[in-house]
mmCIF file of C-alpha atoms in Angstrom:
data_model
loop_
_atom_site.group_PDB
_atom_site.id
_atom_site.type_symbol
_atom_site.label_atom_id
_atom_site.label_comp_id
_atom_site.label_asym_id
_atom_site.label_seq_id
_atom_site.Cartn_x
_atom_site.Cartn_y
_atom_site.Cartn_z
ATOM 1 C CA MET S 1 -108.811 -204.716 -95.104
ATOM 2 C CA THR S 2 -111.037 -203.702 -92.166
ATOM 3 C CA GLY S 3 -114.459 -204.226 -92.461
ATOM 4 C CA ILE S 4 -117.890 -202.396 -92.510
ATOM 5 C CA ALA S 5 -119.240 -204.094 -89.422
ATOM 6 C CA GLU S 6 -115.604 -203.136 -87.473
ATOM 7 C CA ARG S 7 -116.208 -199.705 -88.701
ATOM 8 C CA LYS S 8 -119.636 -199.667 -87.380
ATOM 9 C CA LYS S 9 -118.537 -200.840 -84.096
ATOM 10 C CA LEU S 10 -116.151 -198.144 -83.660
ATOM 11 C CA VAL S 11 -118.561 -195.418 -84.800
ATOM 12 C CA ASP S 12 -121.142 -196.741 -82.507
ATOM 13 C CA LEU S 13 -118.643 -196.504 -79.437
ATOM 14 C CA VAL S 14 -117.607 -192.994 -80.303
ATOM 15 C CA PHE S 15 -121.242 -191.821 -80.643
ATOM 16 C CA GLY S 16 -122.095 -193.935 -77.109
ATOM 17 C CA HIS S 17 -121.504 -190.558 -75.248
ATOM 18 C CA MET S 18 -124.155 -188.600 -77.279
ATOM 19 C CA ALA S 19 -126.681 -191.584 -76.493
ATOM 20 C CA GLY S 20 -126.075 -191.014 -72.888
ATOM 21 C CA GLN S 21 -126.705 -187.496 -73.172
ATOM 22 C CA VAL S 22 -129.863 -188.223 -74.687
ATOM 23 C CA VAL S 23 -131.130 -190.433 -71.813
ATOM 24 C CA ALA S 24 -129.636 -188.045 -69.241
ATOM 25 C CA THR S 25 -131.690 -185.278 -70.921
ATOM 26 C CA THR S 26 -134.769 -187.361 -70.804
ATOM 27 C CA ALA S 27 -134.232 -188.126 -67.156
ATOM 28 C CA ASN S 28 -133.279 -184.557 -66.275
ATOM 29 C CA LEU S 29 -136.925 -183.231 -67.874
ATOM 30 C CA GLY S 30 -138.921 -185.976 -66.231
ATOM 31 C CA LEU S 31 -140.136 -187.063 -69.244
ATOM 32 C CA ALA S 32 -140.636 -190.625 -68.465
ATOM 33 C CA ASP S 33 -142.888 -189.418 -65.716
ATOM 34 C CA LEU S 34 -144.731 -187.287 -67.969
ATOM 35 C CA ILE S 35 -145.204 -190.087 -70.645
ATOM 36 C CA GLY S 36 -146.290 -192.661 -67.738
ATOM 37 C CA ASP S 37 -148.221 -195.433 -69.201
ATOM 38 C CA GLU S 38 -149.940 -193.461 -71.941
ATOM 39 C CA GLU S 39 -148.968 -192.554 -75.453
ATOM 40 C CA ARG S 40 -148.081 -188.915 -75.753
ATOM 41 C CA THR S 41 -147.106 -186.129 -78.596
ATOM 42 C CA GLY S 42 -143.974 -184.411 -78.816
ATOM 43 C CA ALA S 43 -145.704 -181.306 -78.642
ATOM 44 C CA GLU S 44 -147.988 -182.142 -75.682
ATOM 45 C CA LEU S 45 -144.768 -183.091 -73.867
ATOM 46 C CA ALA S 46 -143.077 -179.577 -74.941
ATOM 47 C CA GLY S 47 -145.836 -177.976 -73.632
ATOM 48 C CA ARG S 48 -145.570 -179.410 -70.328
ATOM 49 C CA VAL S 49 -141.922 -178.727 -69.983
ATOM 50 C CA GLY S 50 -141.742 -175.333 -71.695
ATOM 51 C CA ALA S 51 -139.605 -176.786 -74.517
ATOM 52 C CA ASP S 52 -139.348 -176.247 -78.147
ATOM 53 C CA PRO S 53 -141.731 -178.601 -79.733
ATOM 54 C CA GLY S 54 -139.680 -179.574 -82.927
ATOM 55 C CA ALA S 55 -136.381 -179.950 -80.924
ATOM 56 C CA LEU S 56 -138.286 -182.234 -78.437
ATOM 57 C CA THR S 57 -139.798 -184.237 -80.924
ATOM 58 C CA ARG S 58 -136.414 -184.769 -82.273
ATOM 59 C CA LEU S 59 -134.825 -185.954 -78.823
ATOM 60 C CA LEU S 60 -137.973 -188.354 -78.559
ATOM 61 C CA ARG S 61 -137.158 -189.950 -82.058
ATOM 62 C CA ALA S 62 -133.430 -190.619 -80.956
ATOM 63 C CA LEU S 63 -134.807 -192.055 -77.932
ATOM 64 C CA ALA S 64 -137.154 -194.400 -80.268
ATOM 65 C CA SER S 65 -133.905 -195.427 -82.152
ATOM 66 C CA LEU S 66 -132.235 -196.411 -78.724
ATOM 67 C CA GLU S 67 -135.352 -198.558 -78.031
ATOM 68 C CA VAL S 68 -136.240 -196.186 -74.956
ATOM 69 C CA VAL S 69 -139.572 -195.249 -76.411
ATOM 70 C CA THR S 70 -141.590 -196.318 -79.455
ATOM 71 C CA GLU S 71 -143.209 -194.088 -81.967
ATOM 72 C CA SER S 72 -146.251 -195.666 -83.218
ATOM 73 C CA LYS S 73 -147.328 -193.155 -85.615
ATOM 74 C CA PRO S 74 -145.755 -189.815 -86.447
ATOM 75 C CA ASP S 75 -145.206 -187.872 -83.249
ATOM 76 C CA HIS S 76 -146.690 -190.249 -81.000
ATOM 77 C CA PHE S 77 -144.564 -191.602 -78.533
ATOM 78 C CA ARG S 78 -144.935 -194.575 -75.909
ATOM 79 C CA LEU S 79 -142.426 -196.025 -73.289
ATOM 80 C CA THR S 80 -140.718 -199.417 -73.714
ATOM 81 C CA ASP S 81 -139.622 -201.409 -70.985
ATOM 82 C CA ALA S 82 -136.328 -199.919 -70.486
ATOM 83 C CA GLY S 83 -137.915 -196.365 -71.002
ATOM 84 C CA HIS S 84 -140.280 -197.188 -67.664
ATOM 85 C CA LEU S 85 -137.011 -197.604 -65.902
ATOM 86 C CA LEU S 86 -136.621 -193.944 -66.075
ATOM 87 C CA ARG S 87 -139.717 -193.261 -64.085
ATOM 88 C CA THR S 88 -139.490 -191.914 -60.666
ATOM 89 C CA ASP S 89 -142.367 -194.188 -59.396
ATOM 90 C CA ARG S 90 -141.083 -197.167 -59.859
ATOM 91 C CA PRO S 91 -139.413 -199.292 -57.170
ATOM 92 C CA ASP S 92 -136.810 -200.448 -59.797
ATOM 93 C CA SER S 93 -136.103 -197.010 -61.224
ATOM 94 C CA VAL S 94 -132.649 -196.063 -62.225
ATOM 95 C CA HIS S 95 -133.479 -192.219 -62.684
ATOM 96 C CA ALA S 96 -131.052 -191.142 -60.247
ATOM 97 C CA PHE S 97 -128.300 -193.129 -61.269
ATOM 98 C CA VAL S 98 -128.673 -191.827 -64.849
ATOM 99 C CA ARG S 99 -128.667 -188.515 -63.880
ATOM 100 C CA MET S 100 -125.594 -189.016 -61.464
ATOM 101 C CA PHE S 101 -123.519 -190.848 -64.023
ATOM 102 C CA CYS S 102 -124.165 -187.987 -66.691
ATOM 103 C CA ASP S 103 -123.947 -184.854 -64.393
ATOM 104 C CA PRO S 104 -121.256 -182.848 -65.394
ATOM 105 C CA ALA S 105 -119.599 -183.137 -61.860
ATOM 106 C CA MET S 106 -119.110 -186.806 -63.042
ATOM 107 C CA LEU S 107 -118.340 -186.392 -66.451
ATOM 108 C CA ALA S 108 -115.825 -183.368 -66.473
ATOM 109 C CA ALA S 109 -112.771 -185.286 -65.297
ATOM 110 C CA TRP S 110 -113.480 -187.975 -68.070
ATOM 111 C CA ARG S 111 -112.504 -185.216 -70.809
ATOM 112 C CA GLU S 112 -109.133 -185.057 -69.082
ATOM 113 C CA LEU S 113 -108.761 -189.121 -69.565
ATOM 114 C CA ASP S 114 -105.667 -188.847 -71.587
ATOM 115 C CA THR S 115 -104.069 -186.968 -68.578
ATOM 116 C CA ALA S 116 -105.050 -189.372 -66.246
ATOM 117 C CA VAL S 117 -103.434 -192.095 -68.387
ATOM 118 C CA LEU S 118 -100.264 -190.260 -69.006
ATOM 119 C CA THR S 119 -99.656 -189.335 -65.322
ATOM 120 C CA GLY S 120 -101.544 -192.095 -63.192
ATOM 121 C CA GLU S 121 -103.265 -189.233 -61.398
ATOM 122 C CA THR S 122 -106.956 -188.282 -60.675
ATOM 123 C CA THR S 123 -108.011 -185.439 -62.833
ATOM 124 C CA PHE S 124 -111.200 -184.525 -60.781
ATOM 125 C CA ASP S 125 -109.030 -182.697 -58.379
ATOM 126 C CA ARG S 126 -107.295 -180.987 -61.163
ATOM 127 C CA VAL S 127 -111.002 -179.746 -62.857
ATOM 128 C CA PHE S 128 -112.594 -178.791 -59.408
ATOM 129 C CA GLY S 129 -109.837 -177.912 -57.152
ATOM 130 C CA LEU S 130 -110.931 -180.454 -54.509
ATOM 131 C CA SER S 131 -111.438 -184.229 -54.378
ATOM 132 C CA PHE S 132 -114.762 -185.606 -55.631
ATOM 133 C CA PHE S 133 -116.351 -186.721 -51.913
ATOM 134 C CA ASP S 134 -115.061 -182.951 -50.819
ATOM 135 C CA HIS S 135 -117.275 -181.925 -53.602
ATOM 136 C CA LEU S 136 -120.252 -183.719 -52.656
ATOM 137 C CA LYS S 137 -120.026 -182.393 -49.284
ATOM 138 C CA ALA S 138 -120.059 -178.826 -50.401
ATOM 139 C CA ASN S 139 -122.848 -179.592 -52.612
ATOM 140 C CA PRO S 140 -125.813 -180.950 -50.748
ATOM 141 C CA GLU S 141 -128.278 -181.671 -53.456
ATOM 142 C CA LEU S 142 -125.534 -183.530 -55.618
ATOM 143 C CA SER S 143 -124.864 -185.341 -52.346
ATOM 144 C CA GLY S 144 -128.381 -186.354 -52.205
ATOM 145 C CA LEU S 145 -128.368 -187.396 -56.094
ATOM 146 C CA PHE S 146 -125.183 -189.244 -55.134
ATOM 147 C CA ASN S 147 -126.910 -191.404 -52.542
ATOM 148 C CA ALA S 148 -130.067 -192.083 -54.570
ATOM 149 C CA SER S 149 -127.821 -193.350 -57.399
ATOM 150 C CA MET S 150 -125.954 -195.442 -55.137
ATOM 151 C CA ARG S 151 -129.130 -196.846 -53.663
ATOM 152 C CA GLN S 152 -130.417 -197.732 -57.047
ATOM 153 C CA GLY S 153 -127.007 -199.014 -58.132
ATOM 154 C CA THR S 154 -127.129 -201.518 -55.123
ATOM 155 C CA ARG S 155 -130.610 -202.577 -55.456
ATOM 156 C CA LEU S 156 -129.408 -205.895 -57.211
ATOM 157 C CA THR S 157 -126.967 -206.819 -54.614
ATOM 158 C CA ALA S 158 -129.333 -206.079 -51.840
ATOM 159 C CA GLN S 159 -131.616 -208.738 -53.674
ATOM 160 C CA GLN S 160 -128.923 -211.401 -54.055
ATOM 161 C CA LEU S 161 -126.558 -210.976 -51.132
ATOM 162 C CA PRO S 162 -128.739 -212.232 -48.351
ATOM 163 C CA THR S 163 -129.323 -215.736 -49.910
ATOM 164 C CA ALA S 164 -125.851 -215.938 -51.228
ATOM 165 C CA TYR S 165 -124.243 -216.657 -47.878
ATOM 166 C CA ASP S 166 -125.627 -217.779 -44.172
ATOM 167 C CA PHE S 167 -125.831 -214.625 -42.593
ATOM 168 C CA ALA S 168 -127.693 -216.413 -39.836
ATOM 169 C CA ARG S 169 -124.059 -217.397 -38.122
ATOM 170 C CA PHE S 170 -123.445 -214.086 -37.156
ATOM 171 C CA SER S 171 -125.048 -211.711 -34.165
ATOM 172 C CA THR S 172 -124.255 -208.145 -35.679
ATOM 173 C CA VAL S 173 -123.157 -207.066 -39.155
ATOM 174 C CA ALA S 174 -121.571 -203.871 -39.454
ATOM 175 C CA ASP S 175 -122.015 -202.375 -42.915
ATOM 176 C CA ILE S 176 -118.746 -199.936 -43.516
ATOM 177 C CA GLY S 177 -119.489 -196.714 -45.863
ATOM 178 C CA GLY S 178 -123.060 -198.354 -46.165
ATOM 179 C CA GLY S 179 -124.669 -195.171 -47.178
ATOM 180 C CA ASP S 180 -128.579 -195.075 -46.587
ATOM 181 C CA GLY S 181 -128.528 -198.874 -45.606
ATOM 182 C CA THR S 182 -129.949 -200.209 -48.594
ATOM 183 C CA LEU S 183 -127.836 -203.479 -48.364
ATOM 184 C CA LEU S 184 -127.767 -203.779 -44.828
ATOM 185 C CA ALA S 185 -131.610 -203.511 -44.336
ATOM 186 C CA SER S 186 -132.272 -206.050 -46.813
ATOM 187 C CA VAL S 187 -129.578 -208.645 -44.851
ATOM 188 C CA LEU S 188 -131.640 -207.735 -41.819
ATOM 189 C CA ALA S 189 -134.911 -208.178 -43.187
ATOM 190 C CA ALA S 190 -133.927 -211.608 -44.373
ATOM 191 C CA HIS S 191 -132.365 -212.676 -41.161
ATOM 192 C CA LYS S 192 -134.744 -211.561 -38.179
ATOM 193 C CA ARG S 193 -132.275 -212.624 -35.238
ATOM 194 C CA VAL S 194 -129.154 -210.514 -36.752
ATOM 195 C CA ARG S 195 -128.716 -206.871 -35.431
ATOM 196 C CA GLY S 196 -126.783 -204.189 -37.803
ATOM 197 C CA ILE S 197 -124.615 -201.197 -37.409
ATOM 198 C CA LEU S 198 -124.608 -198.850 -40.053
ATOM 199 C CA PHE S 199 -121.322 -196.811 -40.347
ATOM 200 C CA ASP S 200 -120.579 -193.614 -42.601
ATOM 201 C CA THR S 201 -120.329 -190.078 -42.851
ATOM 202 C CA ALA S 202 -123.207 -187.623 -41.946
ATOM 203 C CA GLU S 203 -123.679 -186.901 -45.508
ATOM 204 C CA GLY S 204 -123.626 -190.664 -46.474
ATOM 205 C CA LEU S 205 -126.031 -191.677 -43.846
ATOM 206 C CA ALA S 206 -128.676 -188.726 -44.588
ATOM 207 C CA GLN S 207 -131.414 -190.777 -45.655
ATOM 208 C CA ALA S 208 -130.781 -193.763 -43.663
ATOM 209 C CA ASP S 209 -133.385 -193.670 -41.049
ATOM 210 C CA GLN S 210 -135.883 -193.694 -44.033
ATOM 211 C CA THR S 211 -134.373 -196.765 -45.521
ATOM 212 C CA LEU S 212 -134.385 -198.621 -42.200
ATOM 213 C CA THR S 213 -137.790 -197.800 -41.299
ATOM 214 C CA ALA S 214 -139.264 -198.706 -44.577
ATOM 215 C CA ALA S 215 -137.354 -201.856 -44.068
ATOM 216 C CA GLY S 216 -138.859 -202.690 -40.771
ATOM 217 C CA VAL S 217 -135.318 -202.788 -39.300
ATOM 218 C CA ALA S 218 -134.633 -199.823 -37.663
ATOM 219 C CA ASP S 219 -135.134 -201.247 -34.072
ATOM 220 C CA ARG S 220 -132.271 -203.787 -34.911
ATOM 221 C CA CYS S 221 -129.691 -201.208 -36.454
ATOM 222 C CA ALA S 222 -127.907 -198.502 -34.936
ATOM 223 C CA THR S 223 -126.548 -195.563 -37.007
ATOM 224 C CA VAL S 224 -123.040 -194.736 -36.290
ATOM 225 C CA THR S 225 -121.617 -191.626 -37.743
ATOM 226 C CA GLY S 226 -117.761 -191.427 -38.467
ATOM 227 C CA ASP S 227 -114.909 -191.858 -40.909
ATOM 228 C CA PHE S 228 -113.355 -195.014 -41.790
ATOM 229 C CA PHE S 229 -109.896 -193.374 -42.233
ATOM 230 C CA ALA S 230 -109.926 -192.657 -38.570
ATOM 231 C CA SER S 231 -111.774 -195.711 -36.857
ATOM 232 C CA ALA S 232 -114.175 -198.715 -37.486
ATOM 233 C CA PRO S 233 -117.106 -199.318 -34.907
ATOM 234 C CA ASP S 234 -116.485 -202.206 -32.588
ATOM 235 C CA GLY S 235 -119.345 -204.379 -31.692
ATOM 236 C CA ALA S 236 -120.066 -206.638 -34.773
ATOM 237 C CA ASP S 237 -118.770 -210.297 -35.804
ATOM 238 C CA LEU S 238 -119.176 -209.508 -39.800
ATOM 239 C CA TYR S 239 -117.848 -206.406 -41.272
ATOM 240 C CA LEU S 240 -119.181 -205.337 -44.969
ATOM 241 C CA LEU S 241 -117.882 -203.338 -47.357
ATOM 242 C CA LYS S 242 -119.531 -202.853 -50.697
ATOM 243 C CA SER S 243 -118.314 -200.646 -53.584
ATOM 244 C CA VAL S 244 -115.970 -198.940 -50.921
ATOM 245 C CA ILE S 245 -112.596 -200.386 -51.786
ATOM 246 C CA HIS S 246 -112.583 -199.672 -55.362
ATOM 247 C CA ASP S 247 -113.002 -195.950 -54.506
ATOM 248 C CA TRP S 248 -109.382 -195.704 -52.994
ATOM 249 C CA ASP S 249 -105.888 -196.249 -53.674
ATOM 250 C CA ASP S 250 -104.175 -199.190 -51.964
ATOM 251 C CA ASP S 251 -102.715 -197.432 -49.129
ATOM 252 C CA ARG S 252 -105.911 -195.856 -47.933
ATOM 253 C CA CYS S 253 -107.593 -199.084 -48.581
ATOM 254 C CA ALA S 254 -105.182 -200.889 -45.892
ATOM 255 C CA THR S 255 -105.800 -197.917 -43.804
ATOM 256 C CA ILE S 256 -109.781 -198.669 -43.900
ATOM 257 C CA LEU S 257 -109.223 -202.577 -43.525
ATOM 258 C CA TRP S 258 -106.356 -201.973 -40.632
ATOM 259 C CA HIS S 259 -109.063 -200.138 -38.541
ATOM 260 C CA ILE S 260 -111.499 -202.948 -38.902
ATOM 261 C CA ARG S 261 -108.926 -205.393 -37.939
ATOM 262 C CA GLN S 262 -108.520 -203.562 -34.630
ATOM 263 C CA VAL S 263 -111.901 -204.168 -33.630
ATOM 264 C CA ILE S 264 -113.202 -207.411 -35.512
ATOM 265 C CA PRO S 265 -113.097 -210.385 -32.906
ATOM 266 C CA ALA S 266 -111.035 -213.414 -33.590
ATOM 267 C CA ARG S 267 -113.859 -215.394 -35.163
ATOM 268 C CA GLY S 268 -115.241 -212.464 -36.939
ATOM 269 C CA ARG S 269 -115.379 -212.409 -41.013
ATOM 270 C CA LEU S 270 -114.886 -209.530 -43.102
ATOM 271 C CA PHE S 271 -116.631 -209.405 -46.549
ATOM 272 C CA ILE S 272 -115.905 -207.093 -49.271
ATOM 273 C CA VAL S 273 -118.381 -207.261 -52.172
ATOM 274 C CA GLU S 274 -116.753 -205.753 -55.572
ATOM 275 C CA PRO S 275 -116.292 -206.725 -58.910
ATOM 276 C CA VAL S 276 -113.258 -209.149 -59.183
ATOM 277 C CA LEU S 277 -111.126 -208.578 -62.521
ATOM 278 C CA PRO S 278 -109.677 -211.335 -64.160
ATOM 279 C CA GLU S 279 -106.033 -211.733 -64.986
ATOM 280 C CA VAL S 280 -106.809 -211.553 -68.352
ATOM 281 C CA VAL S 281 -109.803 -209.703 -69.860
ATOM 282 C CA ASP S 282 -111.879 -212.769 -71.086
ATOM 283 C CA GLY S 283 -115.415 -211.583 -71.919
ATOM 284 C CA ASP S 284 -116.639 -213.131 -68.348
ATOM 285 C CA LEU S 285 -117.289 -209.454 -67.159
ATOM 286 C CA PRO S 286 -119.387 -206.749 -68.983
ATOM 287 C CA PRO S 287 -117.498 -203.653 -70.530
ATOM 288 C CA THR S 288 -119.117 -201.384 -68.060
ATOM 289 C CA ILE S 289 -117.004 -202.830 -65.112
ATOM 290 C CA TYR S 290 -113.521 -201.777 -66.910
ATOM 291 C CA LEU S 291 -115.284 -198.378 -67.615
ATOM 292 C CA SER S 292 -115.792 -198.147 -64.019
ATOM 293 C CA ASP S 293 -112.274 -198.918 -63.583
ATOM 294 C CA LEU S 294 -111.392 -195.696 -65.583
ATOM 295 C CA ASN S 295 -113.975 -193.693 -63.995
ATOM 296 C CA MET S 296 -112.301 -194.490 -60.352
ATOM 297 C CA LEU S 297 -108.971 -193.417 -61.790
ATOM 298 C CA VAL S 298 -110.280 -190.012 -63.243
ATOM 299 C CA ASN S 299 -112.741 -189.031 -60.388
ATOM 300 C CA VAL S 300 -111.822 -190.523 -57.176
ATOM 301 C CA GLY S 301 -108.311 -192.237 -57.244
ATOM 302 C CA GLY S 302 -109.528 -195.954 -56.817
ATOM 303 C CA ARG S 303 -109.660 -199.034 -59.138
ATOM 304 C CA GLU S 304 -110.918 -202.075 -59.922
ATOM 305 C CA ARG S 305 -108.893 -205.262 -58.589
ATOM 306 C CA THR S 306 -107.937 -208.853 -59.154
ATOM 307 C CA ARG S 307 -108.194 -211.526 -56.722
ATOM 308 C CA ALA S 308 -104.496 -211.310 -56.428
ATOM 309 C CA ASP S 309 -105.128 -207.506 -55.676
ATOM 310 C CA PHE S 310 -107.561 -208.311 -52.982
ATOM 311 C CA GLU S 311 -105.248 -210.898 -51.374
ATOM 312 C CA SER S 312 -102.590 -208.450 -51.025
ATOM 313 C CA LEU S 313 -104.682 -205.771 -49.628
ATOM 314 C CA CYS S 314 -106.030 -207.970 -46.728
ATOM 315 C CA ALA S 315 -102.472 -209.348 -46.033
ATOM 316 C CA ARG S 316 -101.387 -205.876 -45.554
ATOM 317 C CA ALA S 317 -104.204 -205.321 -43.016
ATOM 318 C CA GLY S 318 -103.960 -208.557 -41.160
ATOM 319 C CA PHE S 319 -106.717 -210.698 -43.037
ATOM 320 C CA THR S 320 -106.524 -213.764 -45.262
ATOM 321 C CA VAL S 321 -108.879 -214.447 -47.849
ATOM 322 C CA THR S 322 -110.714 -217.665 -47.403
ATOM 323 C CA GLY S 323 -113.104 -217.613 -50.264
ATOM 324 C CA LEU S 324 -114.834 -216.110 -53.089
ATOM 325 C CA THR S 325 -118.193 -216.297 -54.467
ATOM 326 C CA SER S 326 -119.656 -214.829 -57.480
ATOM 327 C CA LEU S 327 -122.957 -213.542 -57.508
ATOM 328 C CA PRO S 328 -125.646 -214.606 -59.790
ATOM 329 C CA PRO S 329 -125.619 -213.138 -63.360
ATOM 330 C CA PRO S 330 -126.806 -210.626 -64.117
ATOM 331 C CA SER S 331 -124.596 -209.123 -61.092
ATOM 332 C CA ALA S 332 -120.909 -208.544 -61.893
ATOM 333 C CA PHE S 333 -120.002 -208.751 -58.242
ATOM 334 C CA SER S 334 -118.266 -211.388 -55.902
ATOM 335 C CA LEU S 335 -118.240 -211.920 -52.244
ATOM 336 C CA ILE S 336 -114.782 -212.052 -50.941
ATOM 337 C CA GLU S 337 -114.614 -213.557 -47.656
ATOM 338 C CA ALA S 338 -111.615 -212.777 -45.312
ATOM 339 C CA ALA S 339 -110.619 -213.884 -41.990
ATOM 340 C CA PRO S 340 -108.333 -212.192 -39.145
ATOM 341 C CA ASN S 341 -104.958 -213.819 -38.896
#
């Protein structure tokens, strides 16, 4: 007979989406910024955000049970270390990441997961009538939030990648689909003789100048507006793709890689930075990577992939995978190196 612990595990999993909404509401209301380094009462915070005092106190107690805040005495709350990450004034903030991944635009297609599993098709398009990225393009505020969430989600990789490989052997690094340049700026800051090309859509590059200037690398990095389904910029000897391939199906991934193959020099290299799934779920990767795989299914039509999958994709576009390096924990990403045939 199934034990109590097993039942609790399933109940906790089912209640997980409710916990996510508690954290998202906290971010949406800006409560972490209002609490700051102080101890605040629910009534005080309710007055600041125009909320019902009783309901807000109940929200704070739910946060305390989730260890996002602590309650030292009745109706007195202080942020935990995790709670401080919801503040917008911290360089390690995940405020935008939380808001984006709990936004109705991100979650609506998840309610159709059964349809996606039965059909193998993306459900975002069914719900909204257009693709995820077209929806972002039509909603500038949401697009800005998405860019900020990607910046926050890339921060750990940006800290690790510059020392994970000898980038000094290259003269110019092109970050394809590089968004605001968080990753490329980190590489350029660590390697003073390397130049950069940041390539993305106008929406993706919206905050790039600010990021590159803040990192002190704007004079060594060109920003190029374009569509990686149509072309790739020439002039680089290293082409970098981080969290791009998992957004798309195999055919569109092959198109992206093929455009890079047309411009990469014979001695150039392609770096793909993505999680690499094992052939069998073995516990090495966190559950979030497999949830990300389903998120790709319902929202954009992409997927997470195994090494064999990456090797097959690269081969279709004229590349050979020459190495795979796992980034240090707690990262779940790997650096896949490929050379043109």
